[in-house]
PDB file of C-alpha atoms in Angstrom:
ATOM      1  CA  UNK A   1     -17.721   4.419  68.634  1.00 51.00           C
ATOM      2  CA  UNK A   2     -19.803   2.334  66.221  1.00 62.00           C
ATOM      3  CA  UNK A   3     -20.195   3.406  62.929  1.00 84.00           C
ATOM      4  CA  UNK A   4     -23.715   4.159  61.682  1.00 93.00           C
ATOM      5  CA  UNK A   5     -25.020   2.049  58.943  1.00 96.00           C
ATOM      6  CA  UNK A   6     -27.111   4.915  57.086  1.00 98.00           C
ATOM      7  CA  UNK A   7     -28.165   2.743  54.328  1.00 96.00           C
ATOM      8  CA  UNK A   8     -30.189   0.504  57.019  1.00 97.00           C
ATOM      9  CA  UNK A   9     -31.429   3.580  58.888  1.00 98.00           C
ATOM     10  CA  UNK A  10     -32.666   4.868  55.703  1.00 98.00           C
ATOM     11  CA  UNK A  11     -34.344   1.133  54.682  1.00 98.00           C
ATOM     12  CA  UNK A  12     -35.983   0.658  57.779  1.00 98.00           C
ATOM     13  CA  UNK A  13     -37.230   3.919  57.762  1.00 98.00           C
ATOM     14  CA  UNK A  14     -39.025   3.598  54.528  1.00 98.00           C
ATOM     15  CA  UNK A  15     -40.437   0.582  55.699  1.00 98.00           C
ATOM     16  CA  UNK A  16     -41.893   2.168  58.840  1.00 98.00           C
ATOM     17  CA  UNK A  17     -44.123   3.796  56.361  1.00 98.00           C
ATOM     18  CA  UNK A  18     -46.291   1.406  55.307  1.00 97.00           C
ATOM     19  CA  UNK A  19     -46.933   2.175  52.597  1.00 96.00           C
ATOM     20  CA  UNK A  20     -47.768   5.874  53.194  1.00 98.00           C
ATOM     21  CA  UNK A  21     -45.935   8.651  50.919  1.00 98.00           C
ATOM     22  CA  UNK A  22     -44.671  11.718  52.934  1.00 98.00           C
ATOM     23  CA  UNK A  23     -43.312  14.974  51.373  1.00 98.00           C
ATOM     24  CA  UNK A  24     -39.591  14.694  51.164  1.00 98.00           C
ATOM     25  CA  UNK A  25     -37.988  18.574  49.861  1.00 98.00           C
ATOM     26  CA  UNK A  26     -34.682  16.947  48.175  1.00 98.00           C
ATOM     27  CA  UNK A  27     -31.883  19.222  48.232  1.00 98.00           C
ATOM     28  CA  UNK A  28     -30.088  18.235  44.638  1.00 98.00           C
ATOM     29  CA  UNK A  29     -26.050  19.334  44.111  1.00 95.00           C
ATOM     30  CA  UNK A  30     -26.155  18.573  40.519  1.00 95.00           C
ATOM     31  CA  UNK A  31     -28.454  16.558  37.951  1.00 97.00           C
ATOM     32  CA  UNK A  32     -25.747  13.548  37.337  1.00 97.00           C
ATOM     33  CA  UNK A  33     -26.085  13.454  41.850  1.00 97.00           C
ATOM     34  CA  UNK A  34     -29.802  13.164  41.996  1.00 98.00           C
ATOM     35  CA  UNK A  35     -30.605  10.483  38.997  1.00 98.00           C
ATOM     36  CA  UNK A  36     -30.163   7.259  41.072  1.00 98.00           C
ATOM     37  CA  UNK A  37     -31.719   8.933  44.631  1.00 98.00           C
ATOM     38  CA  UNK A  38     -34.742  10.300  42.699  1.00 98.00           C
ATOM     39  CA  UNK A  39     -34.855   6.654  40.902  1.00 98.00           C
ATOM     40  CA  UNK A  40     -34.937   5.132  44.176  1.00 98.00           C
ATOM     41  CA  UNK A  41     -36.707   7.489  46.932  1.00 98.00           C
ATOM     42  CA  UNK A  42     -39.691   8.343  44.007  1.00 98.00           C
ATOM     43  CA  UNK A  43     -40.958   5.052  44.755  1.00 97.00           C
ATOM     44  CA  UNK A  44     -41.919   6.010  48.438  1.00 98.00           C
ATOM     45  CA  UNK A  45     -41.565   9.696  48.639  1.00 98.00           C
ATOM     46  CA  UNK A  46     -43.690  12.650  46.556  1.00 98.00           C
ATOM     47  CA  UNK A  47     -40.470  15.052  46.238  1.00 98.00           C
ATOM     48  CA  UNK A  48     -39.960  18.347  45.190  1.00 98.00           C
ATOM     49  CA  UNK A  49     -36.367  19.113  43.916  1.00 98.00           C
ATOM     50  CA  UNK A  50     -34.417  21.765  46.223  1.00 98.00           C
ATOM     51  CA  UNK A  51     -31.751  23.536  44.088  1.00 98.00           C
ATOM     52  CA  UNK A  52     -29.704  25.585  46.673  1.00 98.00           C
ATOM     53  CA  UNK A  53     -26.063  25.988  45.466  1.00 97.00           C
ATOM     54  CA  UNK A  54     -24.524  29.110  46.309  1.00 97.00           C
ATOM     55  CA  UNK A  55     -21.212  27.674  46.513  1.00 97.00           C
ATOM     56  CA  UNK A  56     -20.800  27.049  42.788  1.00 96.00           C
ATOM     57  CA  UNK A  57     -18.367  29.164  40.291  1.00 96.00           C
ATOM     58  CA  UNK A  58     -18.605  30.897  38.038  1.00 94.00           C
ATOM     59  CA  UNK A  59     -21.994  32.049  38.015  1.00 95.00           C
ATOM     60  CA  UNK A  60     -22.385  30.750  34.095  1.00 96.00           C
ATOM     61  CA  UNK A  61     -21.998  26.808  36.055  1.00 95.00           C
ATOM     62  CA  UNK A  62     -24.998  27.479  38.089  1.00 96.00           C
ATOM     63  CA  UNK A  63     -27.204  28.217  35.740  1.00 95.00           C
ATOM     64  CA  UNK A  64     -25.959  25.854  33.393  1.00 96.00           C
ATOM     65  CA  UNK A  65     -25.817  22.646  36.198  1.00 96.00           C
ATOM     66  CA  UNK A  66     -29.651  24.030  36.732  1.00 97.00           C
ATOM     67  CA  UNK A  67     -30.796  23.652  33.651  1.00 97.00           C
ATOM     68  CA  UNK A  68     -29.541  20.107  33.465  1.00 97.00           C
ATOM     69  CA  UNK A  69     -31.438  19.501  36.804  1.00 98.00           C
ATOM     70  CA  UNK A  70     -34.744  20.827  34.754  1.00 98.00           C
ATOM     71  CA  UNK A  71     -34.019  18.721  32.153  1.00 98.00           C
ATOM     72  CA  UNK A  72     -33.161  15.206  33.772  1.00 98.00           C
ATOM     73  CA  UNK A  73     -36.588  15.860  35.932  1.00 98.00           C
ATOM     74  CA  UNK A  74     -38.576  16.442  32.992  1.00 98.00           C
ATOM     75  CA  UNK A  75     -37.808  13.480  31.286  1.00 98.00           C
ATOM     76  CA  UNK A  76     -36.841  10.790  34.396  1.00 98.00           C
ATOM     77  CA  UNK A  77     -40.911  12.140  35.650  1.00 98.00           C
ATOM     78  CA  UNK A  78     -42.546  13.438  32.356  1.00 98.00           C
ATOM     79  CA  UNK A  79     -46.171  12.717  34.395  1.00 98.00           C
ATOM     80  CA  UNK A  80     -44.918  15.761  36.612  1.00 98.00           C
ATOM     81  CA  UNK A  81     -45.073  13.836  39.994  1.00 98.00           C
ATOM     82  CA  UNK A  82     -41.537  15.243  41.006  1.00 98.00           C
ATOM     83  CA  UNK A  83     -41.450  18.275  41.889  1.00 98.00           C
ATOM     84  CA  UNK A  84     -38.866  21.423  41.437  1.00 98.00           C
ATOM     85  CA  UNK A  85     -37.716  24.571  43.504  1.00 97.00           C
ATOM     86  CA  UNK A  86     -34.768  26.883  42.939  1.00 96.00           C
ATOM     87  CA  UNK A  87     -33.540  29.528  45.710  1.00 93.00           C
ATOM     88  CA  UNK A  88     -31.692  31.551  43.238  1.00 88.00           C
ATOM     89  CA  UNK A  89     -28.022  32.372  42.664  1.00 92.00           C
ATOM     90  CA  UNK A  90     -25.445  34.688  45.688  1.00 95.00           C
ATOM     91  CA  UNK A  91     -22.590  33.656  46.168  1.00 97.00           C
ATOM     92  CA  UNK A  92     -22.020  35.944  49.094  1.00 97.00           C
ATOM     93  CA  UNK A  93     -24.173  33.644  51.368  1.00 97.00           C
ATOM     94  CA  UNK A  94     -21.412  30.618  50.261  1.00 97.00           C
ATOM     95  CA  UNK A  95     -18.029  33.409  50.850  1.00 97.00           C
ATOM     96  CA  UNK A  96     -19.041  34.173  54.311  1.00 98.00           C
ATOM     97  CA  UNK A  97     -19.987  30.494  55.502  1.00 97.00           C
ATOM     98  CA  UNK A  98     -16.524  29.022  54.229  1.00 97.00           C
ATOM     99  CA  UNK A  99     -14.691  33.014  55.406  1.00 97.00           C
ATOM    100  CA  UNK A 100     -10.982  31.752  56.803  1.00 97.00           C
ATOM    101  CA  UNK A 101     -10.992  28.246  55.824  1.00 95.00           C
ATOM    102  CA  UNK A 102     -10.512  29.451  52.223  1.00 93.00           C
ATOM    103  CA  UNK A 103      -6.948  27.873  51.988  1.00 91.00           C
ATOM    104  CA  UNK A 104      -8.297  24.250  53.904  1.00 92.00           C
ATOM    105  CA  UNK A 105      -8.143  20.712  51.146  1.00 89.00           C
ATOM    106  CA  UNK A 106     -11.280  19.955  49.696  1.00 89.00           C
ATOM    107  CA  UNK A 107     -13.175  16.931  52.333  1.00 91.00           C
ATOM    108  CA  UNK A 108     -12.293  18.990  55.430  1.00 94.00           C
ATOM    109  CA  UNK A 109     -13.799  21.850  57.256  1.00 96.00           C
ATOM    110  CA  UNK A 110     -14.645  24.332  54.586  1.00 96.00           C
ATOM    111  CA  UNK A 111     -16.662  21.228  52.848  1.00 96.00           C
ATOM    112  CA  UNK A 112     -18.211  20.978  56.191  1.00 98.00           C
ATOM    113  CA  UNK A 113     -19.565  24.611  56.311  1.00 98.00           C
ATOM    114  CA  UNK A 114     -20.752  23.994  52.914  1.00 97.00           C
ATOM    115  CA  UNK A 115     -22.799  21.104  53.733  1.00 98.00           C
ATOM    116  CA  UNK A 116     -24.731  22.956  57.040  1.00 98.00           C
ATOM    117  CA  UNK A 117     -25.205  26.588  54.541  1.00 98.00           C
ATOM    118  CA  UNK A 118     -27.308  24.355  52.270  1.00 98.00           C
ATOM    119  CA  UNK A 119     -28.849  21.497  54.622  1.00 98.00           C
ATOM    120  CA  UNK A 120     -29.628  24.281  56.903  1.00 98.00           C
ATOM    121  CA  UNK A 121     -31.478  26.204  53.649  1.00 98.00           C
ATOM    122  CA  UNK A 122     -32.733  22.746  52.741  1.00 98.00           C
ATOM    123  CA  UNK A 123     -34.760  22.418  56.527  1.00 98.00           C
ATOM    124  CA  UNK A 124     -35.805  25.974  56.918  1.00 98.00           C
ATOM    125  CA  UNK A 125     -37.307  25.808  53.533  1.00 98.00           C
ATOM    126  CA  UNK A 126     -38.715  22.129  54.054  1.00 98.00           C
ATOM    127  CA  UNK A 127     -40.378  23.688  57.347  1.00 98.00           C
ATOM    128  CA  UNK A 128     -41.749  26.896  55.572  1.00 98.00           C
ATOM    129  CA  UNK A 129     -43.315  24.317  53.531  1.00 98.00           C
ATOM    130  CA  UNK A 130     -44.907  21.946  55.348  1.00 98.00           C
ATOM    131  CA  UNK A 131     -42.319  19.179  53.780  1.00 98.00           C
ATOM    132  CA  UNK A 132     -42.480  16.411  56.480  1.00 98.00           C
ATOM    133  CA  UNK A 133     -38.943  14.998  55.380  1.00 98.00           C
ATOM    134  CA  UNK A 134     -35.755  16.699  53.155  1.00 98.00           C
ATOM    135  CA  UNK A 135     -32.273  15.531  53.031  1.00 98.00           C
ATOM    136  CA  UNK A 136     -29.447  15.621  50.118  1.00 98.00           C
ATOM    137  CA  UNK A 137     -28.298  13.534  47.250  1.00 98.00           C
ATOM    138  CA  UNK A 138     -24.592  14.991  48.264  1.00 98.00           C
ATOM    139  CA  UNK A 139     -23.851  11.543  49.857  1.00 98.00           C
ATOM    140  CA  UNK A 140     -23.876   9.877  46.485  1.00 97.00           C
ATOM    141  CA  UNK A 141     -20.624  11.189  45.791  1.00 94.00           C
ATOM    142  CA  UNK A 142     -17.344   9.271  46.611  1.00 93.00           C
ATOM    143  CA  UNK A 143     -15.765  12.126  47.694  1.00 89.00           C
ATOM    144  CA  UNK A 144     -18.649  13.375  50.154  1.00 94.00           C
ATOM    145  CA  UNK A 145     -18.440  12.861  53.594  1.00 96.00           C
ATOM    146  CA  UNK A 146     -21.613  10.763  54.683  1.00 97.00           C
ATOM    147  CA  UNK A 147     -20.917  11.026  58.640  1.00 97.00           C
ATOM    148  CA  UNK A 148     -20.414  14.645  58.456  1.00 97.00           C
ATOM    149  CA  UNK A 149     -23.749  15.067  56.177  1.00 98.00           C
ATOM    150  CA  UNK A 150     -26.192  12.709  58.623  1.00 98.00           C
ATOM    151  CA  UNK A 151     -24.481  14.793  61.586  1.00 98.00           C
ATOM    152  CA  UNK A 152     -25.660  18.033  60.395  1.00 98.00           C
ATOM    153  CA  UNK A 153     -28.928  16.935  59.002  1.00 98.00           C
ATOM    154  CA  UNK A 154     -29.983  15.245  62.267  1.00 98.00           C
ATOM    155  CA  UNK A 155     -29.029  18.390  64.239  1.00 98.00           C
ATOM    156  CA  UNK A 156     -30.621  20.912  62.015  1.00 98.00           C
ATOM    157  CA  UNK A 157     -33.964  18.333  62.196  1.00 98.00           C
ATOM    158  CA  UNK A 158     -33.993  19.259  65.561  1.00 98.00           C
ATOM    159  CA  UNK A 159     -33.451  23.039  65.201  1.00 98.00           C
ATOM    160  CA  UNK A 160     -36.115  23.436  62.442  1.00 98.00           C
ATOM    161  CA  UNK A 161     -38.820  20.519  63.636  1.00 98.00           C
ATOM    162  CA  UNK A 162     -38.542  18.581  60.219  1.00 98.00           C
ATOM    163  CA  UNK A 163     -37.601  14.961  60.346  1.00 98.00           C
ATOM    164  CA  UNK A 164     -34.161  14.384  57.802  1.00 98.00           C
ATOM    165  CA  UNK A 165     -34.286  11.111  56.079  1.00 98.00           C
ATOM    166  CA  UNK A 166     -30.264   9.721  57.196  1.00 98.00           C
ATOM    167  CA  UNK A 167     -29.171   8.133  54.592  1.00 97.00           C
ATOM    168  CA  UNK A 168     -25.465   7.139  52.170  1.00 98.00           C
ATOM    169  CA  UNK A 169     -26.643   6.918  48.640  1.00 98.00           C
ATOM    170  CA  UNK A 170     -23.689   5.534  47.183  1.00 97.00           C
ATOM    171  CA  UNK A 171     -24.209   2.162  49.180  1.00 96.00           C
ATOM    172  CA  UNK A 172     -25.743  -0.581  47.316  1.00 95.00           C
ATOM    173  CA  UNK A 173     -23.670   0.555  44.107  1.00 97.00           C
ATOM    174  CA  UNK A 174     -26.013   3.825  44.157  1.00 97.00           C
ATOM    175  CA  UNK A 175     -23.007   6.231  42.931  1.00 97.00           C
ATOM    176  CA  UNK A 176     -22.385   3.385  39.992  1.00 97.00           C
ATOM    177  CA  UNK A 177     -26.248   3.462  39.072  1.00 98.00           C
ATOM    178  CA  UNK A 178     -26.115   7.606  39.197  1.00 97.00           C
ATOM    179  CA  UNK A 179     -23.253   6.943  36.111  1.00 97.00           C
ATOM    180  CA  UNK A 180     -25.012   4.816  34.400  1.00 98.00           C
ATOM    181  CA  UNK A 181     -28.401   6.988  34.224  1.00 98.00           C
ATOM    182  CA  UNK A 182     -26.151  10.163  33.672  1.00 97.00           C
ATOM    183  CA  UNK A 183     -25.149   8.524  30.627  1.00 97.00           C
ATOM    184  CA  UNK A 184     -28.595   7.199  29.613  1.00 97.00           C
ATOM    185  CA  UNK A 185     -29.853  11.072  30.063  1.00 98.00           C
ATOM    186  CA  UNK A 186     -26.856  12.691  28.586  1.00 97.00           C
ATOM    187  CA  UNK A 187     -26.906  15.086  31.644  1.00 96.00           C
ATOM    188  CA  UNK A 188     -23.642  16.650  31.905  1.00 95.00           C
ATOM    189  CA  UNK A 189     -21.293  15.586  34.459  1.00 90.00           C
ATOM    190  CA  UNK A 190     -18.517  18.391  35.645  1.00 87.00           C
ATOM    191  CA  UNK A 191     -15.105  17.642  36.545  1.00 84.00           C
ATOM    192  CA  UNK A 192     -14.795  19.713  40.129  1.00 86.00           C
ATOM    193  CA  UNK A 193     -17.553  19.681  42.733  1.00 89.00           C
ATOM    194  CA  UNK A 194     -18.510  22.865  42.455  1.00 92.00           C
ATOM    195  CA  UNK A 195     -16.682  26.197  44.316  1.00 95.00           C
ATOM    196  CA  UNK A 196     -13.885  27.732  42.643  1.00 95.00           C
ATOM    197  CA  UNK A 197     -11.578  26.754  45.504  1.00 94.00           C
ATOM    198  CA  UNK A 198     -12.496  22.901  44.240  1.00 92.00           C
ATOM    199  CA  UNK A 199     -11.788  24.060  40.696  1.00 92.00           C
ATOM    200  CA  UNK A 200      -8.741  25.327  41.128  1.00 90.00           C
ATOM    201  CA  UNK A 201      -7.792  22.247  42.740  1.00 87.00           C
ATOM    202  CA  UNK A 202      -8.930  20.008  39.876  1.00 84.00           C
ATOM    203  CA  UNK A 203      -7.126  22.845  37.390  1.00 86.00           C
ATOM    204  CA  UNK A 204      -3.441  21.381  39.807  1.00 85.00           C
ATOM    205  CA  UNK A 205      -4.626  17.669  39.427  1.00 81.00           C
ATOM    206  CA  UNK A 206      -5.020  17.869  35.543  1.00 78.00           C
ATOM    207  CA  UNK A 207      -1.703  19.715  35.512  1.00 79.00           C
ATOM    208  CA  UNK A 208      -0.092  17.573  37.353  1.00 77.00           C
ATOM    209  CA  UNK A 209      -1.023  14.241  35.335  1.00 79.00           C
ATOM    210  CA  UNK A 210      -0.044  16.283  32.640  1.00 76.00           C
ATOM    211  CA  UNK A 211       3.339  16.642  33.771  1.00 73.00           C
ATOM    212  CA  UNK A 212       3.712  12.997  35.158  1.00 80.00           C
ATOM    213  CA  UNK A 213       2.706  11.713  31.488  1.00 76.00           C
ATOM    214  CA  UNK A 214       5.053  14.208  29.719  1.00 75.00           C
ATOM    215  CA  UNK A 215       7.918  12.946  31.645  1.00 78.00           C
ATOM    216  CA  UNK A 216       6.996   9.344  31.080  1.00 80.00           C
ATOM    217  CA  UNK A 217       6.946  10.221  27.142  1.00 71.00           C
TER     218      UNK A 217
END
């Protein structure tokens, strides 16, 4: 099976636009995620930021990570042409999507459940909207799995009537240009993706360098 170029689908679907700016409701993961897609989609797109994260621990992260969303919005758009929208903060909706693949490595299934709790948020609100387009900046990340993401979004465009703009955002050095205007902003950047199960598996990576470079000392 050929593998889907996601960058092109996304070019050539901007271009089918001619010009014309549809409503795209962008489900953001983080500030540091969305700086190079809203750089990039603004330009064709009026967006509203979609700040769905139940998955995030402890609770003191979410609010903090949304804050820095606020922030980097306020000053990247200071004319107020993008847009912002926050479901609010339980946790128990993130619990019972990922209940029994608690245990699975971060990239695999439990990511996957993840991904279709907040894309499938992401289209019901885009539809209770009237957003013509969402999708997510989660395919910026290096660690995100782009197939699985334009798999779910194009099946829950179908369930909920609202066309998902397919797309891989770290092509075309888009994860490199998402550092670089991190750093410009000062937005802060966390060190685990976002669930405590992926925090406690950055916690054994750090301790585990830590051990490698005491030995080597």
């Amino acid at each position: 099976m050929q593998k889907q170029n996601y960058q092109l689908m996304l070019e050539n679907e901007i271009k089918a636009l001619g010009g014309r700016r549809p409503r795209l409701l962008l489900h953001s993961c983080c500030g540091p995620c969305s700086t190079y897609v809203l750089e990039y989609l603004s330009r064709c797109f009026d967006i509203t930021v979609f700040y769905y994260n139940p998955n995030i621990y402890p609770a003191e992260e979410f609010f903090h990570r949304v804050s820095e969303q606020r922030r980097l919005i306020d000053e990247m758009f200071p004319d107020g042409s993008v847009g912002f929208c926050e479901d609010g903060f339980d946790d128990t909706e993130f619990y019972n999507a990922v209940k029994g693949a608690e245990s699975l490595p971060e990239g695999g299934e439990r990511c996957f459940r993840c991904y279709r709790l907040r894309l499938g948020k992401t289209a019901q609100t885009a539809r209770r909207l009237g957003f013509e387009y969402f999708t997510t900046t989660l395919s910026i990340s290096p660690h995100k799995n782009a197939d699985a993401l334009n798999a779910i979004g194009g099946e829950l465009a179908e369930q909920y009537g609202v066309k998902y703009l397919f797309s891989d955002f770290k092509k075309k050095n888009g994860y490199k240009r998402s550092c670089e205007l991190s750093e410009r902003y000062g937005i802060y950047r966390q060190d685990y993706c976002g669930c405590v199960f992926s925090m406690r598996e950055a916690e054994q990576r750090r301790a585990l360098k830590t051990e490698q470079r005491q030995k080597e000392n």
